[in-house]
Amino acid sequence: MLKAVSLNTSPKVSSISRRFSFILIGVITFILIVFAAAVILFDINRIESDLESRLDNAIKLAQNSLPIPLWNLDYMVVNDFVEALFLDESIVYTKISWKNQIITEKHRNGFVLKNIGSNTQPKLQTESEYIAQSSDIFFKEKAIATILIMMSRESVKKQALLQIYGTVSLLILIVVAVWLTSIFITRRYISLPLLKLQGAASAIAQGDLETDVEKSGRDEIGMLARHLDVMRGSIKQLFAKLRESKEKLEEHSRTLEQQVESRTLELARSVDELKALGEISQVVNSTLDLETVLTRIVRHAVQLSKTDAGTIYEFDVKKQVFVPRINYGTSAEFVAALRDSKLRIGDQTVIGQAAVKRAPDQIADLSGVPDYPLPYTQQAGYRALLALPLLRENRLIGGLVVRRKAPGEFPVPVVDLLQTFAAQSVLAIHNAYLFREVEEKGRELEIANKHKSEFLANMSHELRTPLNAILGYTELILDNIYGDVSEKIREVLKRLEKNGRHLLSLINDVLDLSKIEAGRLTLSLNEYSIGEVIRAAVSSVEALAAEKNLELNVSISEKLANGQGDEQRIAQVLLNLLGNAIKFTETGAVGVEAVVSDNNFLVSVSDTGPGITDADQKKIFEEFHQADGSSTRQKGGTGLGLSISKKIVEMHGGRIWVESTLGEGSTFRFTLPLRVERQVEQP
């Protein structure tokens, strides 16, 4: 056994202690110096920033408070404002002036200004002594004065010096205290105990496990000594403890694996539930086939609840019975028995009780309910039942029942999950009900619209026949076929003929619209010349344009080829557009232009009328719609012309639109394919 090294002759350990003390003191001193410098610089910058902020706030206050007094020449308020500024002891000089005239000026005692020539701006004696800022004062965006404010940095310097003196003094005290404390602590509490501990450790390292270790210390070194003393016995028991720890670790590992497996199963079940809910939501939103949706709902409900069968009932309000709508996992005989059972609200079945409670109801074991109203349920092997009512705004519309062959209560998570499926079933049944209602209303509207179109077509034809007779007899009378007619009666007959033809035009419009809606209007496709159609239409409206002294301009390309389409209907569109342009234009001109563009005829009818608003441009092609405005009301009309023109153009496979600016006129354009081989069916 080695002899312990003498504690009094250990220069190496003593040297380490001293070096440790020097390094510790040096590091602490350096950190304190850096910290003190940073604190001083931070405080100086903070004080300087605070000074600039106060100066900026004083300028802004002046800009907000002085415009009205300065504009009103209320210098008493201005002087009071300057006096208020001097409540800040850092402000040493304030001047308010306009151009070369000083309105007010104030400075503290002892403050001296140096002017440069006639310039009223002060020259600072030393840039570091003061901080100054000037700004114009505006009243209603007009400069009415200039304010100059100067603040002294003297307070900054004083505070900075006090900060430096205090920080340096505190730094010196801390360094001295650290120095003395370090020397005392390292010698008494580190060096000497470590030397003793070194000797004991050396003996133990040589194999002397009986060496006495000084354990009287209560600090970390004393604790280290006690641990060193305990280490001798601990080494003997090391392998036993390692074996024990290994067994505990293995047991913990097995427990952890079980927990992970259990959690994995829970997560897998949650994923399955979410996937099922997502699939059901997708089906509910993507199809209105109630059988498909309810089948998927009941199938997922049975699978995720780990039951054997399920049924979705629909409640018949008239008969007050539950009708089984969808069954899953049940035999045909069982389904037939369910349909014959006539389950009602309040009976002793699980669905009847759930309907009364408006909440889920379950039977954990049918063997304990000998008088259950549906004996065939237990005969089919089912022992546990769970029913959930299907409610829509607290109105009963059905129920969901799942059956399990194993007895036992259904856990709360399963009940909650099935309530979600029940909610999806309610949504699906409600959507299907709404869809059936919409379909029924749609069929009724379709029949009504067809009857309306047929009625308009028949009535328009019945009205046109006698009206043509009236116009014919009127023309014969005007032609003196039945004898001479006096001028007074002739004027009345002319007005009668004019209004009759206007009425005939309106009836023709209604007849055309009703034919289009009833699908009875067909195009007569033949060769035609678009130029001749335009010239014929222009000739028909020349008299109308002449009555209003309007120019009628026609621009037709000479290279226009012949087209194929319904010439009469195309002429009807042109006459409608030209008639509208002349009707709504009081002065100026009406123009027609036709060109070929992208294998289409492009025809434009322009005018210099009042124009059409953006809102009306989107609606003027609708049936019975007229643009707002007094001019439109004065001109009259049914609002069918543009709608009929749009349908005729679209039947040719073209399109029609308007470009208009209020006060500048309008331009209606439509395109027609050069060759229309077949009529485009209207939706």
XYZ file of C-alpha atoms in Angstrom:
683
model
C 0.000 0.000 0.000
C 1.332 3.377 -0.934
C 1.877 5.987 1.690
C -0.352 9.069 1.385
C 1.333 12.130 0.016
C 2.028 14.807 2.644
C -0.548 17.616 2.458
C 2.050 20.245 3.432
C 4.417 19.447 0.575
C 2.186 19.686 -2.493
C 3.356 22.666 -4.524
C 1.629 21.419 -7.657
C -1.827 21.539 -6.084
C -1.118 24.897 -4.465
C 0.007 26.308 -7.843
C -3.179 25.139 -9.517
C -5.226 26.843 -6.812
C -3.444 30.125 -7.295
C -3.737 29.945 -11.059
C -7.419 29.180 -10.692
C -7.829 32.251 -8.466
C -5.987 34.497 -10.927
C -7.934 33.205 -13.906
C -11.248 33.541 -12.078
C -10.483 37.103 -10.977
C -9.250 38.038 -14.448
C -12.322 36.639 -16.213
C -14.714 38.289 -13.757
C -12.866 41.598 -14.040
C -12.949 41.490 -17.847
C -16.662 40.630 -17.881
C -17.430 43.439 -15.428
C -15.428 45.958 -17.486
C -17.218 44.948 -20.698
C -20.580 45.023 -18.933
C -19.851 48.434 -17.390
C -18.796 49.863 -20.760
C -21.919 48.487 -22.402
C -24.133 49.881 -19.645
C -22.496 53.315 -19.906
C -22.841 53.423 -23.705
C -26.408 52.195 -23.499
C -27.366 54.818 -20.916
C -25.682 57.621 -22.877
C -27.506 56.576 -26.059
C -30.761 56.200 -24.147
C -30.422 59.678 -22.605
C -29.488 61.195 -25.965
C -32.405 59.397 -27.670
C -34.743 60.581 -24.935
C -33.529 64.152 -25.462
C -34.117 63.933 -29.231
C -37.546 62.383 -28.664
C -38.534 65.216 -26.321
C -37.349 67.781 -28.875
C -39.299 66.034 -31.640
C -42.418 65.879 -29.439
C -42.091 69.617 -28.677
C -41.941 70.383 -32.429
C -44.993 68.153 -33.117
C -46.866 69.775 -30.230
C -46.156 73.194 -31.710
C -47.316 72.045 -35.169
C -50.599 70.808 -33.668
C -51.238 73.653 -31.162
C -50.023 76.888 -32.816
C -51.589 77.032 -36.331
C -54.911 78.509 -35.183
C -53.456 81.067 -32.673
C -50.832 82.159 -35.254
C -53.448 82.475 -37.981
C -55.675 84.498 -35.642
C -52.643 86.601 -34.449
C -53.369 85.540 -30.891
C -49.796 86.051 -29.664
C -50.790 85.779 -26.020
C -51.621 82.075 -26.582
C -48.362 81.695 -28.513
C -46.361 83.199 -25.630
C -48.161 80.962 -23.131
C -47.285 77.951 -25.266
C -43.602 78.970 -25.307
C -43.687 79.459 -21.510
C -45.165 75.957 -21.197
C -42.342 74.551 -23.306
C -39.775 75.983 -20.877
C -41.189 73.768 -18.148
C -38.790 71.249 -19.673
C -35.466 72.290 -18.085
C -33.518 71.006 -21.090
C -35.039 73.633 -23.427
C -32.802 76.701 -23.484
C -34.010 78.641 -26.494
C -37.255 78.952 -28.500
C -38.049 81.275 -31.367
C -41.157 81.596 -33.563
C -40.767 83.744 -36.673
C -42.167 84.330 -40.108
C -39.631 85.142 -42.797
C -37.433 87.892 -41.174
C -39.953 88.898 -38.522
C -39.661 87.389 -35.023
C -43.059 86.670 -33.471
C -41.748 85.569 -30.101
C -38.372 84.550 -28.675
C -37.292 83.213 -25.289
C -34.047 81.818 -23.806
C -32.817 80.792 -20.395
C -30.476 82.904 -18.280
C -26.848 82.365 -19.166
C -27.628 81.166 -22.672
C -25.730 83.172 -25.335
C -26.522 83.179 -29.044
C -24.141 84.104 -31.850
C -25.832 85.320 -35.032
C -24.351 85.190 -38.495
C -24.985 88.498 -40.229
C -28.679 89.237 -40.559
C -29.627 85.577 -40.445
C -31.805 84.950 -37.404
C -30.758 81.331 -37.107
C -28.409 80.940 -34.109
C -24.903 79.657 -34.477
C -24.212 77.052 -31.853
C -21.114 77.662 -29.792
C -20.213 73.974 -29.724
C -22.050 71.251 -31.592
C -21.887 68.902 -28.621
C -23.439 71.448 -26.229
C -26.886 71.816 -27.800
C -29.344 70.050 -30.054
C -31.671 72.118 -32.223
C -34.589 71.502 -34.586
C -36.727 73.835 -36.648
C -39.928 73.244 -38.587
C -42.561 75.157 -40.513
C -46.035 75.549 -39.036
C -48.885 75.084 -41.506
C -52.459 76.232 -41.450
C -54.618 74.601 -44.122
C -51.499 73.425 -45.971
C -50.015 76.937 -45.957
C -46.830 77.804 -44.074
C -47.557 80.617 -41.602
C -44.545 80.482 -39.281
C -41.293 78.738 -38.429
C -40.416 77.461 -34.961
C -36.899 76.791 -33.683
C -36.294 74.892 -30.427
C -32.902 74.277 -28.831
C -32.187 71.877 -25.998
C -29.035 71.645 -23.876
C -27.016 68.471 -23.677
C -25.743 69.498 -20.270
C -28.111 67.100 -18.529
C -26.876 64.307 -20.792
C -23.285 65.009 -19.850
C -24.065 65.208 -16.139
C -26.025 61.967 -16.168
C -23.319 60.251 -18.244
C -20.545 61.388 -15.856
C -22.540 60.269 -12.823
C -23.148 56.942 -14.537
C -19.440 56.529 -15.342
C -18.312 57.474 -11.831
C -20.853 55.181 -10.194
C -20.122 52.280 -12.516
C -16.338 52.580 -12.132
C -16.612 52.792 -8.329
C -18.904 49.794 -8.206
C -16.574 47.909 -10.553
C -13.566 48.554 -8.313
C -15.456 47.454 -5.214
C -16.649 44.289 -6.920
C -13.168 43.410 -8.226
C -11.586 43.917 -4.785
C -14.331 41.911 -3.102
C -14.005 39.115 -5.653
C -10.222 39.107 -5.279
C -10.299 38.769 -1.480
C -13.161 36.306 -1.483
C -11.519 34.155 -4.132
C -8.250 33.941 -2.248
C -9.989 33.074 1.018
C -12.416 30.561 -0.478
C -9.961 28.781 -2.766
C -7.419 28.340 0.003
C -9.757 27.324 2.801
C -12.559 25.543 1.041
C -10.924 24.196 -2.103
C -7.159 23.780 -1.832
C -6.839 22.191 1.631
C -9.847 19.816 1.321
C -8.722 18.789 -2.154
C -5.252 17.995 -0.898
C -6.728 15.745 1.794
C -9.063 14.151 -0.720
C -6.139 13.627 -3.104
C -4.268 11.648 -0.528
C -7.238 9.406 0.229
C -7.965 8.891 -3.483
C -4.352 7.933 -4.123
C -4.523 5.312 -1.374
C -7.749 3.866 -2.740
C -6.243 3.858 -6.240
C -3.419 1.697 -4.864
C -5.961 -0.766 -3.475
C -6.227 0.371 0.132
C -10.003 0.312 0.553
C -9.668 0.739 4.340
C -8.175 4.233 4.082
C -9.953 6.778 6.271
C -11.507 9.658 4.295
C -12.082 13.053 5.895
C -15.872 13.522 5.685
C -16.457 16.401 8.087
C -17.119 18.991 5.342
C -20.718 19.943 4.535
C -20.003 21.366 1.101
C -19.546 19.699 -2.283
C -16.017 18.566 -1.442
C -17.262 17.007 1.778
C -20.027 15.299 -0.215
C -17.386 14.082 -2.678
C -15.403 12.687 0.228
C -18.437 10.844 1.575
C -19.155 9.463 -1.875
C -15.551 8.332 -2.120
C -15.947 6.570 1.199
C -19.163 4.890 0.026
C -17.510 3.896 -3.244
C -15.564 1.125 -1.573
C -18.710 -0.754 -0.675
C -20.452 0.245 -3.871
C -17.819 -1.416 -6.014
C -18.559 -4.784 -4.375
C -22.286 -4.455 -5.110
C -21.860 -3.005 -8.593
C -22.552 -6.143 -10.562
C -25.610 -7.045 -8.458
C -27.099 -3.598 -8.978
C -26.328 -3.758 -12.682
C -28.223 -7.038 -12.945
C -31.148 -5.577 -11.004
C -31.171 -2.474 -13.208
C -31.103 -4.630 -16.303
C -34.152 -6.590 -15.124
C -36.036 -3.378 -14.331
C -35.091 -1.946 -17.727
C -36.373 -5.052 -19.487
C -39.623 -4.924 -17.521
C -40.049 -1.221 -18.335
C -39.342 -1.968 -21.979
C -42.061 -4.634 -22.012
C -44.536 -2.220 -20.365
C -43.615 0.506 -22.851
C -44.130 -1.856 -25.773
C -47.586 -2.742 -24.464
C -48.472 0.943 -24.092
C -47.181 1.705 -27.593
C -49.161 -1.217 -29.010
C -52.308 -0.079 -27.199
C -51.837 3.505 -28.372
C -51.180 2.283 -31.920
C -54.458 0.364 -31.877
C -56.289 3.460 -30.617
C -54.715 5.597 -33.332
C -55.554 2.997 -35.975
C -59.157 2.940 -34.762
C -59.279 6.742 -34.827
C -57.856 6.751 -38.359
C -60.472 4.211 -39.455
C -63.204 6.325 -37.890
C -61.945 9.494 -39.582
C -61.631 7.696 -42.924
C -65.156 6.358 -42.572
C -66.530 9.770 -41.624
C -64.642 11.357 -44.498
C -65.971 8.787 -46.951
C -69.522 9.256 -45.695
C -69.224 13.053 -45.854
C -67.917 12.775 -49.398
C -70.780 10.491 -50.410
C -73.355 12.764 -48.754
C -71.971 15.777 -50.633
C -71.409 14.033 -53.971
C -74.588 12.035 -54.531
C -78.292 12.319 -53.812
C -78.877 8.556 -54.078
C -80.273 7.930 -50.594
C -79.881 4.151 -50.827
C -76.143 4.451 -51.559
C -75.509 6.954 -48.766
C -77.477 5.096 -46.075
C -75.947 1.749 -47.068
C -72.449 3.097 -46.525
C -73.448 4.744 -43.253
C -74.925 1.604 -41.712
C -72.058 -0.561 -42.988
C -69.410 1.705 -41.420
C -71.478 2.001 -38.234
C -71.531 -1.801 -37.848
C -67.866 -2.250 -38.700
C -66.479 0.508 -36.464
C -68.718 -0.362 -33.503
C -67.635 -4.025 -33.827
C -71.250 -5.170 -33.982
C -72.824 -7.792 -36.235
C -75.797 -6.083 -37.886
C -77.482 -2.738 -38.265
C -80.656 -1.105 -39.558
C -81.613 2.442 -40.499
C -85.325 3.176 -40.016
C -87.323 5.950 -41.655
C -90.196 7.305 -39.582
C -93.539 7.397 -41.414
C -95.252 10.476 -39.979
C -98.693 9.569 -41.365
C -98.724 6.016 -40.010
C -96.537 6.846 -36.965
C -94.391 3.748 -37.480
C -90.706 3.040 -38.106
C -90.081 1.567 -41.555
C -86.754 -0.321 -41.971
C -85.039 1.414 -44.899
C -81.513 -0.071 -45.034
C -80.286 -3.320 -43.412
C -76.749 -4.640 -43.103
C -75.610 -8.040 -41.855
C -79.151 -9.407 -41.492
C -80.938 -12.248 -43.211
C -83.918 -11.826 -45.518
C -86.189 -13.526 -42.945
C -85.063 -11.107 -40.240
C -85.702 -8.122 -42.535
C -89.168 -9.423 -43.382
C -89.934 -9.819 -39.677
C -88.779 -6.239 -39.035
C -91.098 -4.890 -41.741
C -94.060 -6.724 -40.252
C -93.355 -5.503 -36.698
C -94.832 -1.977 -37.071
C -92.527 -0.397 -34.464
C -93.933 2.756 -32.858
C -92.800 5.559 -30.593
C -92.973 4.559 -26.927
C -93.169 0.783 -27.340
C -90.752 -1.375 -25.338
C -88.346 -1.867 -28.225
C -84.988 -0.165 -28.081
C -85.867 2.131 -31.009
C -89.237 3.010 -29.453
C -87.585 4.037 -26.160
C -84.845 6.019 -27.945
C -87.544 7.947 -29.837
C -89.279 8.832 -26.558
C -86.062 9.885 -24.807
C -84.742 11.716 -27.887
C -81.413 10.148 -26.862
C -79.503 6.865 -27.371
C -80.931 3.790 -25.639
C -79.341 0.339 -25.268
C -79.952 -3.146 -23.911
C -76.771 -4.821 -22.664
C -78.199 -8.378 -22.624
C -81.506 -9.463 -24.149
C -81.501 -12.590 -22.012
C -82.285 -10.342 -19.060
C -85.365 -8.923 -20.845
C -87.646 -11.948 -21.307
C -90.650 -9.846 -22.407
C -88.839 -8.012 -25.234
C -91.474 -7.329 -27.967
C -89.314 -8.737 -30.794
C -88.517 -12.341 -29.788
C -87.027 -13.140 -33.179
C -84.152 -10.765 -32.358
C -82.804 -13.067 -29.660
C -83.650 -16.093 -31.757
C -81.340 -14.698 -34.454
C -78.530 -14.745 -31.881
C -78.394 -11.048 -31.001
C -77.780 -10.236 -27.327
C -76.929 -6.511 -27.171
C -78.834 -3.652 -28.897
C -78.119 0.073 -29.298
C -80.574 2.549 -30.861
C -80.088 6.214 -31.739
C -82.922 8.520 -32.857
C -82.507 10.496 -36.083
C -83.598 14.053 -35.326
C -83.854 17.084 -37.608
C -84.495 20.296 -35.661
C -85.935 18.160 -32.836
C -88.259 16.462 -35.340
C -88.046 12.653 -35.471
C -87.302 11.371 -38.960
C -85.955 7.877 -38.225
C -83.546 5.782 -36.172
C -80.281 3.823 -36.291
C -80.019 0.418 -34.545
C -76.920 -1.810 -34.264
C -77.004 -5.376 -32.941
C -74.250 -7.488 -31.394
C -74.257 -11.206 -30.640
C -71.983 -10.760 -27.623
C -73.649 -9.292 -24.507
C -72.353 -6.184 -22.753
C -72.826 -2.447 -22.633
C -71.675 -0.247 -25.492
C -68.783 2.052 -24.440
C -69.331 5.812 -24.470
C -66.850 6.381 -27.378
C -68.851 3.916 -29.504
C -72.120 5.680 -28.674
C -70.571 9.055 -29.510
C -69.241 7.694 -32.804
C -72.634 6.279 -33.781
C -74.270 9.599 -32.938
C -72.006 11.120 -35.597
C -73.196 8.490 -38.081
C -76.778 9.239 -37.050
C -76.207 12.938 -37.794
C -74.870 12.012 -41.238
C -77.949 9.856 -41.828
C -80.197 12.785 -40.911
C -78.342 15.000 -43.369
C -78.603 12.417 -46.148
C -82.348 11.857 -45.593
C -82.951 15.613 -45.449
C -80.940 16.216 -48.642
C -82.856 13.472 -50.436
C -86.147 14.987 -49.268
C -85.116 18.409 -50.513
C -83.945 16.933 -53.827
C -87.260 15.159 -54.339
C -89.078 18.383 -53.522
C -86.888 20.366 -55.940
C -87.398 17.765 -58.686
C -91.145 17.867 -58.172
C -91.214 21.678 -58.251
C -88.974 21.639 -61.321
C -91.337 19.350 -63.179
C -94.274 21.532 -62.200
C -92.437 24.661 -63.393
C -91.436 22.958 -66.630
C -95.063 21.980 -67.341
C -96.296 25.466 -66.410
C -93.680 27.104 -68.637
C -94.634 24.820 -71.525
C -98.313 25.654 -71.075
C -97.434 29.356 -70.920
C -95.447 29.180 -74.166
C -98.200 27.241 -75.931
C -100.806 29.688 -74.650
C -98.793 32.698 -75.874
C -98.236 31.075 -79.247
C -101.907 30.232 -79.678
C -103.155 33.590 -78.388
C -100.649 35.531 -80.504
C -101.855 33.658 -83.600
C -105.508 34.233 -82.693
C -104.845 37.959 -82.137
C -102.822 38.419 -85.330
C -105.512 36.996 -87.657
C -108.305 39.515 -86.817
C -105.759 42.333 -86.569
C -104.569 41.638 -90.109
C -108.191 41.777 -91.224
C -108.656 45.149 -89.483
C -105.516 46.523 -91.168
C -106.641 45.162 -94.550
C -110.084 46.805 -94.348
C -108.439 50.034 -93.171
C -106.197 50.085 -96.255
C -109.206 49.413 -98.521
C -111.091 52.312 -96.957
C -108.032 54.594 -97.355
C -107.832 53.522 -101.037
C -111.472 54.720 -101.520
C -112.656 51.217 -102.416
C -115.889 51.825 -100.485
C -116.221 55.429 -101.550
C -114.641 58.767 -100.844
C -113.454 59.413 -97.291
C -113.287 62.858 -95.731
C -109.899 64.201 -94.637
C -110.920 64.208 -90.992
C -111.836 60.493 -91.124
C -108.753 59.749 -93.273
C -106.432 61.137 -90.552
C -108.140 58.955 -87.952
C -107.825 55.918 -90.206
C -104.110 56.624 -90.780
C -103.523 56.754 -87.016
C -105.583 53.587 -86.676
C -103.428 51.867 -89.306
C -100.176 53.086 -87.685
C -101.171 51.891 -84.219
C -102.513 48.651 -85.620
C -99.217 47.903 -87.333
C -97.393 48.750 -84.077
C -99.692 46.339 -82.236
C -99.087 43.712 -84.944
C -95.309 44.157 -84.449
C -95.696 43.602 -80.702
C -97.826 40.509 -81.298
C -95.219 39.173 -83.736
C -92.532 39.661 -81.086
C -94.569 37.749 -78.511
C -95.288 35.030 -81.086
C -91.593 34.712 -81.981
C -90.577 34.546 -78.293
C -93.231 31.929 -77.493
C -92.123 29.860 -80.510
C -88.506 30.017 -79.375
C -89.371 29.009 -75.810
C -91.641 26.208 -77.035
C -88.906 25.012 -79.422
C -91.143 25.550 -82.450
C -89.104 28.266 -84.177
C -86.889 26.848 -86.921
C -84.444 28.530 -89.244
C -84.802 28.380 -92.998
C -81.182 28.008 -94.126
C -80.452 29.319 -97.640
C -77.805 31.266 -99.549
C -77.928 35.009 -98.853
C -75.909 38.195 -99.370
C -75.226 40.051 -96.131
C -74.727 43.264 -98.112
C -78.157 43.041 -99.708
C -79.751 42.218 -96.351
C -78.152 45.326 -94.797
C -79.111 47.591 -97.704
C -82.700 46.332 -97.606
C -82.921 46.954 -93.867
C -81.445 50.452 -94.258
C -83.976 51.247 -96.998
C -86.792 50.223 -94.645
C -85.717 52.701 -91.941
C -84.599 55.623 -94.146
C -87.934 57.366 -93.694
C -87.695 57.114 -89.911
C -84.165 58.573 -89.945
C -85.244 61.368 -92.302
C -88.098 62.378 -89.984
C -85.504 63.050 -87.207
C -82.853 64.538 -89.560
C -80.387 61.775 -88.690
C -77.508 60.718 -90.926
C -77.673 57.088 -91.997
C -74.150 55.791 -92.767
C -73.509 52.382 -94.333
C -70.055 50.781 -94.617
C -69.988 47.351 -96.276
C -66.840 45.654 -97.491
C -66.905 44.969 -101.222
C -65.300 41.530 -100.745
C -68.046 40.087 -98.572
C -68.837 36.549 -99.704
C -72.313 35.086 -99.698
C -73.326 33.306 -96.521
C -75.747 30.562 -95.573
C -78.433 31.196 -92.960
C -81.986 32.419 -92.450
C -82.040 35.681 -94.432
C -85.452 36.754 -93.087
C -84.445 36.302 -89.438
C -81.113 38.087 -89.958
C -83.017 40.994 -91.525
C -85.315 40.963 -88.453
C -82.248 41.367 -86.184
C -80.916 44.266 -88.301
C -84.293 46.033 -88.413
C -84.598 45.682 -84.636
C -81.125 47.156 -83.987
C -81.565 49.950 -86.554
C -85.056 50.783 -85.258
C -83.762 51.017 -81.669
C -80.800 53.171 -82.747
C -83.054 55.654 -84.601
C -85.686 55.626 -81.830
C -83.206 56.536 -79.071
C -81.055 59.000 -81.073
C -82.270 62.602 -81.263
C -79.309 64.182 -83.080
C -76.266 62.915 -84.911
C -76.020 59.754 -86.965
C -76.724 56.030 -87.090
C -74.200 53.764 -88.809
C -74.043 50.179 -90.057
C -70.786 48.351 -90.764
C -70.138 44.767 -91.936
C -66.796 42.957 -92.279
C -65.512 39.381 -92.243
C -63.493 38.359 -89.164
C -62.276 34.845 -88.282
C -64.636 33.150 -90.757
C -67.587 35.106 -89.330
C -69.648 38.093 -90.450
C -69.162 40.922 -87.913
C -72.025 43.448 -88.153
C -72.041 46.658 -86.072
C -74.896 49.152 -85.572
C -73.796 52.375 -83.868
C -75.596 55.545 -82.787
C -74.914 58.874 -81.079
C -77.706 58.475 -78.536
C -77.586 58.859 -74.732
C -75.729 55.589 -74.119
C -76.478 52.725 -71.737
C -75.290 52.323 -68.137
C -73.023 49.409 -67.175
C -75.800 47.892 -65.049
C -78.319 47.992 -67.924
C -75.794 46.599 -70.405
C -75.881 43.313 -68.465
C -79.690 43.085 -68.573
C -80.967 44.605 -71.826
C -80.871 41.238 -73.621
C -83.226 39.731 -71.037
C -86.907 39.271 -71.829
C -89.226 42.236 -71.084
C -86.303 44.370 -69.874
C -85.788 48.000 -70.849
C -82.977 50.308 -69.832
C -83.850 52.706 -67.011
C -84.316 56.383 -67.691
C -87.055 58.739 -68.795
C -86.095 58.513 -72.435
C -86.717 54.807 -72.474
C -90.103 55.123 -70.868
C -91.091 57.792 -73.359
C -90.142 55.581 -76.319
C -92.202 52.603 -75.110
C -91.768 49.033 -76.298
C -92.154 45.531 -74.815
C -88.489 44.843 -74.168
C -88.606 41.708 -76.350
C -86.730 42.905 -79.455
C -83.180 42.491 -78.144
C -84.060 39.204 -76.435
C -85.447 37.790 -79.699
C -82.466 39.129 -81.655
C -80.084 37.435 -79.197
C -81.881 34.095 -79.556
C -81.899 34.333 -83.390
C -78.152 35.116 -83.471
C -77.396 32.258 -81.057
C -79.532 29.858 -83.134
C -77.139 30.697 -86.003
C -74.169 29.897 -83.744
C -73.144 33.548 -83.266
C -73.209 35.998 -80.389
C -74.394 39.574 -79.804
C -73.159 42.235 -77.368
C -73.182 45.985 -76.728
C -70.460 48.569 -76.120
C -71.667 51.895 -74.733
C -70.557 55.018 -72.881
C -73.065 57.373 -71.271
C -73.425 60.580 -73.295
C -71.430 59.209 -76.253
C -73.747 56.634 -77.815
C -73.872 52.844 -78.172
C -72.638 50.180 -80.593
C -74.390 46.822 -80.915
C -72.318 44.095 -82.564
C -73.174 40.540 -83.565
C -71.334 37.760 -85.331
C -72.704 35.102 -87.697
C -70.805 32.099 -89.096
C -70.352 32.384 -92.861
C -71.878 28.960 -93.356
C -74.588 27.761 -90.949
C -75.081 24.059 -91.654
C -77.601 23.349 -88.895
C -79.604 25.230 -86.306
C -78.115 25.493 -82.809
C -80.645 24.207 -80.286
C -81.499 26.608 -77.475
C -81.240 25.370 -73.873
